[in-house]
């Protein structure tokens, strides 16, 4: 008798997917699915068909699972199929569940610490007591992922219902824009698209993460923060912030992650271009695809502390003109971003003292190196909140992002350091930290906005918040020096820059500073006021309008200075996302009191309306109408819509839009063939030569015919 020859191995992809919470992956929903997507630590079933009837007393069947091309202890599971098997959560086992002539049904259990990835299977058959053997290599990979539903998995989330949001939801929102006009930008994650898991495996290989470390969510998330940007390992996305995107895709034009990952896998070269929310959107797709719970986090008024002082420092000349350099830091000046977007991932932290598990911040936007590479995190939110900066990884950088103090310094020849403090603002940085609320998707408004500031820091101004920041300062010699200089300052003239709430594109606005002389003597004041177009990362583009002058304010009197900005003055100078910065500086001749303040706001643009004329029936063609009104006094030319939907296709569709006169309706028809029952989500962007970064989204039900 010859050893058994394997005819077919089958892993019941759909049935296993139901039990493993992987039923949404496209590959298990093919007409004849061949690829299994599984979660570690949960048993799965399979069957082998042989070329002859099985003789249990004579035949042995061995399963050998391997990950990578050089299997070692952690990346190989080898076991003989037997009936009397007791499974153990930390080791492999394979149990025969039934034998029917030429069919052997079996159940495999995997370790709950197993490295995740695409595993290969070899089946080895022998006759007992004989060295002869037959080898069968299974032609398909088995994807084995993290299992946050399993209490023994490091990614386990006790509130399992939240996994419907943080692992299973394939559409979301990213909050972008300055503090007063921040809005949710819809993003299609598409983690179940057939191209995503292969592209993630390629990313991990490209990053050089050893196979035996791929079961550790700490190492995995740190590597993902590095490989989603292209700076070190030819990773997924090239970051660019200067408005010049002709040789790639402008960051604002992306509607989701799938196109980016598909292009990366196909070309095996970095995709152009990304900005912080694009990096964060791709990270969420990759994490959720791997089974690592993840959310996108937006920090409004975000600090980049370039010199680890836990302060953001702005420098001015003696006459209060702002300097664009930091004279004390050759690495570059600190900066304040209107907003910055990163990710939280969920895991236990057995490498740290108790209390630091749960949400961890990681940031894939390349700002600074950590251990020599552009990577950031995982930093426990609890450590950031308490100012414990000695804990892995990059807590100090994240603490400054959400809770640094803003300090203004004026050139002062009398001072030992050459500069004296103008003022400090304890409330400016980290004004609000936002993410999407679980289970809610509001395509038209902000009902799905979740304020999680309290998870990152104590309420501003409370003793706990000051103590957390000072706890960080205590561990940093450089920060100690900065805070030692910030003495109390006495001033008898008060200045206030009035907030600008909203300005619709094409409308005028006015910048006003209120000045109150609280002394019994007149004061001569030199003042400057400017409006500048800026990129969202704080880099200035063009001065739109500026005034400088002197004025006298009598004792106990009130005065104001202002500039009036017309649409024609700012429209030619707007850059992407239409962010404006207004800056005001003043110096009192008699007392040398100095003051400066600035404010950011966004010129608002319309949203795309997405409407269907009829109910959507599965597999029945229909059309959606996409439209908005041109808000400008000039025509729009060269327009294009880009649309992505979860229930039509994960890849985006481009539609050319006709040129449109001023204040007329921009409109296109999108053919739709729904291929999925239940709620589907549609995300759209529009750009033209005159107007960019127009967004819209819709949710709609698809019914049975």
mmCIF file with all atom_site columns, N, CA, C and O in Angstrom, residues 291-310:
data_model
loop_
_atom_site.group_PDB
_atom_site.id
_atom_site.type_symbol
_atom_site.label_atom_id
_atom_site.label_alt_id
_atom_site.label_comp_id
_atom_site.label_asym_id
_atom_site.label_entity_id
_atom_site.label_seq_id
_atom_site.pdbx_PDB_ins_code
_atom_site.Cartn_x
_atom_site.Cartn_y
_atom_site.Cartn_z
_atom_site.occupancy
_atom_site.B_iso_or_equiv
_atom_site.pdbx_formal_charge
_atom_site.auth_seq_id
_atom_site.auth_comp_id
_atom_site.auth_asym_id
_atom_site.auth_atom_id
_atom_site.pdbx_PDB_model_num
ATOM 1  N N  . UNK A 1 291 ? -7.172  43.333 12.018 1.00 0.00 ? 291 UNK A N  1
ATOM 2  C CA . UNK A 1 291 ? -7.879  43.010 13.253 1.00 0.00 ? 291 UNK A CA 1
ATOM 3  C C  . UNK A 1 291 ? -7.393  43.780 14.453 1.00 0.00 ? 291 UNK A C  1
ATOM 4  O O  . UNK A 1 291 ? -7.694  43.417 15.594 1.00 0.00 ? 291 UNK A O  1
ATOM 5  N N  . UNK A 1 292 ? -6.653  44.862 14.226 1.00 0.00 ? 292 UNK A N  1
ATOM 6  C CA . UNK A 1 292 ? -6.156  45.699 15.321 1.00 0.00 ? 292 UNK A CA 1
ATOM 7  C C  . UNK A 1 292 ? -7.107  46.887 15.455 1.00 0.00 ? 292 UNK A C  1
ATOM 8  O O  . UNK A 1 292 ? -7.190  47.725 14.558 1.00 0.00 ? 292 UNK A O  1
ATOM 9  N N  . UNK A 1 293 ? -7.872  46.994 16.562 1.00 0.00 ? 293 UNK A N  1
ATOM 10 C CA . UNK A 1 293 ? -8.850  48.082 16.683 1.00 0.00 ? 293 UNK A CA 1
ATOM 11 C C  . UNK A 1 293 ? -8.171  49.443 16.532 1.00 0.00 ? 293 UNK A C  1
ATOM 12 O O  . UNK A 1 293 ? -7.100  49.686 17.096 1.00 0.00 ? 293 UNK A O  1
ATOM 13 N N  . UNK A 1 294 ? -8.798  50.318 15.740 1.00 0.00 ? 294 UNK A N  1
ATOM 14 C CA . UNK A 1 294 ? -8.148  51.588 15.412 1.00 0.00 ? 294 UNK A CA 1
ATOM 15 C C  . UNK A 1 294 ? -9.200  52.661 15.196 1.00 0.00 ? 294 UNK A C  1
ATOM 16 O O  . UNK A 1 294 ? -10.313 52.382 14.758 1.00 0.00 ? 294 UNK A O  1
ATOM 17 N N  . UNK A 1 295 ? -8.799  53.914 15.490 1.00 0.00 ? 295 UNK A N  1
ATOM 18 C CA . UNK A 1 295 ? -9.658  55.066 15.189 1.00 0.00 ? 295 UNK A CA 1
ATOM 19 C C  . UNK A 1 295 ? -8.760  56.217 14.739 1.00 0.00 ? 295 UNK A C  1
ATOM 20 O O  . UNK A 1 295 ? -7.582  56.282 15.087 1.00 0.00 ? 295 UNK A O  1
ATOM 21 N N  . UNK A 1 296 ? -9.349  57.115 13.947 1.00 0.00 ? 296 UNK A N  1
ATOM 22 C CA . UNK A 1 296 ? -8.642  58.316 13.492 1.00 0.00 ? 296 UNK A CA 1
ATOM 23 C C  . UNK A 1 296 ? -8.903  59.423 14.503 1.00 0.00 ? 296 UNK A C  1
ATOM 24 O O  . UNK A 1 296 ? -10.036 59.616 14.943 1.00 0.00 ? 296 UNK A O  1
ATOM 25 N N  . UNK A 1 297 ? -7.840  60.158 14.872 1.00 0.00 ? 297 UNK A N  1
ATOM 26 C CA . UNK A 1 297 ? -7.924  61.188 15.911 1.00 0.00 ? 297 UNK A CA 1
ATOM 27 C C  . UNK A 1 297 ? -7.462  62.515 15.327 1.00 0.00 ? 297 UNK A C  1
ATOM 28 O O  . UNK A 1 297 ? -6.412  62.579 14.684 1.00 0.00 ? 297 UNK A O  1
ATOM 29 N N  . UNK A 1 298 ? -8.247  63.578 15.520 1.00 0.00 ? 298 UNK A N  1
ATOM 30 C CA . UNK A 1 298 ? -7.872  64.922 15.063 1.00 0.00 ? 298 UNK A CA 1
ATOM 31 C C  . UNK A 1 298 ? -7.642  65.821 16.273 1.00 0.00 ? 298 UNK A C  1
ATOM 32 O O  . UNK A 1 298 ? -8.522  65.957 17.123 1.00 0.00 ? 298 UNK A O  1
ATOM 33 N N  . UNK A 1 299 ? -6.458  66.425 16.319 1.00 0.00 ? 299 UNK A N  1
ATOM 34 C CA . UNK A 1 299 ? -6.120  67.370 17.395 1.00 0.00 ? 299 UNK A CA 1
ATOM 35 C C  . UNK A 1 299 ? -6.187  68.775 16.818 1.00 0.00 ? 299 UNK A C  1
ATOM 36 O O  . UNK A 1 299 ? -5.424  69.124 15.917 1.00 0.00 ? 299 UNK A O  1
ATOM 37 N N  . UNK A 1 300 ? -7.133  69.573 17.314 1.00 0.00 ? 300 UNK A N  1
ATOM 38 C CA . UNK A 1 300 ? -7.316  70.923 16.787 1.00 0.00 ? 300 UNK A CA 1
ATOM 39 C C  . UNK A 1 300 ? -6.370  71.882 17.504 1.00 0.00 ? 300 UNK A C  1
ATOM 40 O O  . UNK A 1 300 ? -6.356  71.929 18.738 1.00 0.00 ? 300 UNK A O  1
ATOM 41 N N  . UNK A 1 301 ? -5.608  72.631 16.734 1.00 0.00 ? 301 UNK A N  1
ATOM 42 C CA . UNK A 1 301 ? -4.506  73.488 17.192 1.00 0.00 ? 301 UNK A CA 1
ATOM 43 C C  . UNK A 1 301 ? -3.444  72.572 17.806 1.00 0.00 ? 301 UNK A C  1
ATOM 44 O O  . UNK A 1 301 ? -3.368  72.353 19.007 1.00 0.00 ? 301 UNK A O  1
ATOM 45 N N  . UNK A 1 302 ? -2.630  72.007 16.922 1.00 0.00 ? 302 UNK A N  1
ATOM 46 C CA . UNK A 1 302 ? -1.682  70.961 17.302 1.00 0.00 ? 302 UNK A CA 1
ATOM 47 C C  . UNK A 1 302 ? -0.267  71.510 17.274 1.00 0.00 ? 302 UNK A C  1
ATOM 48 O O  . UNK A 1 302 ? 0.133   72.174 16.315 1.00 0.00 ? 302 UNK A O  1
ATOM 49 N N  . UNK A 1 303 ? 0.488   71.227 18.330 1.00 0.00 ? 303 UNK A N  1
ATOM 50 C CA . UNK A 1 303 ? 1.852   71.754 18.427 1.00 0.00 ? 303 UNK A CA 1
ATOM 51 C C  . UNK A 1 303 ? 2.845   70.767 17.846 1.00 0.00 ? 303 UNK A C  1
ATOM 52 O O  . UNK A 1 303 ? 2.708   69.555 18.016 1.00 0.00 ? 303 UNK A O  1
ATOM 53 N N  . UNK A 1 304 ? 3.857   71.313 17.138 1.00 0.00 ? 304 UNK A N  1
ATOM 54 C CA . UNK A 1 304 ? 5.044   70.531 16.804 1.00 0.00 ? 304 UNK A CA 1
ATOM 55 C C  . UNK A 1 304 ? 6.199   71.164 17.571 1.00 0.00 ? 304 UNK A C  1
ATOM 56 O O  . UNK A 1 304 ? 6.713   72.212 17.186 1.00 0.00 ? 304 UNK A O  1
ATOM 57 N N  . UNK A 1 305 ? 6.559   70.513 18.673 1.00 0.00 ? 305 UNK A N  1
ATOM 58 C CA . UNK A 1 305 ? 7.617   71.014 19.564 1.00 0.00 ? 305 UNK A CA 1
ATOM 59 C C  . UNK A 1 305 ? 8.949   70.475 19.049 1.00 0.00 ? 305 UNK A C  1
ATOM 60 O O  . UNK A 1 305 ? 9.302   69.335 19.304 1.00 0.00 ? 305 UNK A O  1
ATOM 61 N N  . UNK A 1 306 ? 9.697   71.318 18.319 1.00 0.00 ? 306 UNK A N  1
ATOM 62 C CA . UNK A 1 306 ? 10.889  70.835 17.620 1.00 0.00 ? 306 UNK A CA 1
ATOM 63 C C  . UNK A 1 306 ? 12.080  70.640 18.545 1.00 0.00 ? 306 UNK A C  1
ATOM 64 O O  . UNK A 1 306 ? 13.048  69.989 18.169 1.00 0.00 ? 306 UNK A O  1
ATOM 65 N N  . UNK A 1 307 ? 12.045  71.209 19.756 1.00 0.00 ? 307 UNK A N  1
ATOM 66 C CA . UNK A 1 307 ? 13.237  71.118 20.607 1.00 0.00 ? 307 UNK A CA 1
ATOM 67 C C  . UNK A 1 307 ? 12.953  70.529 21.986 1.00 0.00 ? 307 UNK A C  1
ATOM 68 O O  . UNK A 1 307 ? 13.715  70.727 22.930 1.00 0.00 ? 307 UNK A O  1
ATOM 69 N N  . UNK A 1 308 ? 11.843  69.796 22.118 1.00 0.00 ? 308 UNK A N  1
ATOM 70 C CA . UNK A 1 308 ? 11.531  69.066 23.357 1.00 0.00 ? 308 UNK A CA 1
ATOM 71 C C  . UNK A 1 308 ? 11.541  69.956 24.597 1.00 0.00 ? 308 UNK A C  1
ATOM 72 O O  . UNK A 1 308 ? 12.037  69.574 25.654 1.00 0.00 ? 308 UNK A O  1
ATOM 73 N N  . UNK A 1 309 ? 11.007  71.177 24.461 1.00 0.00 ? 309 UNK A N  1
ATOM 74 C CA . UNK A 1 309 ? 10.924  72.062 25.630 1.00 0.00 ? 309 UNK A CA 1
ATOM 75 C C  . UNK A 1 309 ? 9.535   72.011 26.258 1.00 0.00 ? 309 UNK A C  1
ATOM 76 O O  . UNK A 1 309 ? 9.285   72.650 27.276 1.00 0.00 ? 309 UNK A O  1
ATOM 77 N N  . UNK A 1 310 ? 8.608   71.246 25.636 1.00 0.00 ? 310 UNK A N  1
ATOM 78 C CA . UNK A 1 310 ? 7.198   71.213 26.034 1.00 0.00 ? 310 UNK A CA 1
ATOM 79 C C  . UNK A 1 310 ? 6.556   72.595 25.951 1.00 0.00 ? 310 UNK A C  1
ATOM 80 O O  . UNK A 1 310 ? 5.569   72.888 26.620 1.00 0.00 ? 310 UNK A O  1
#
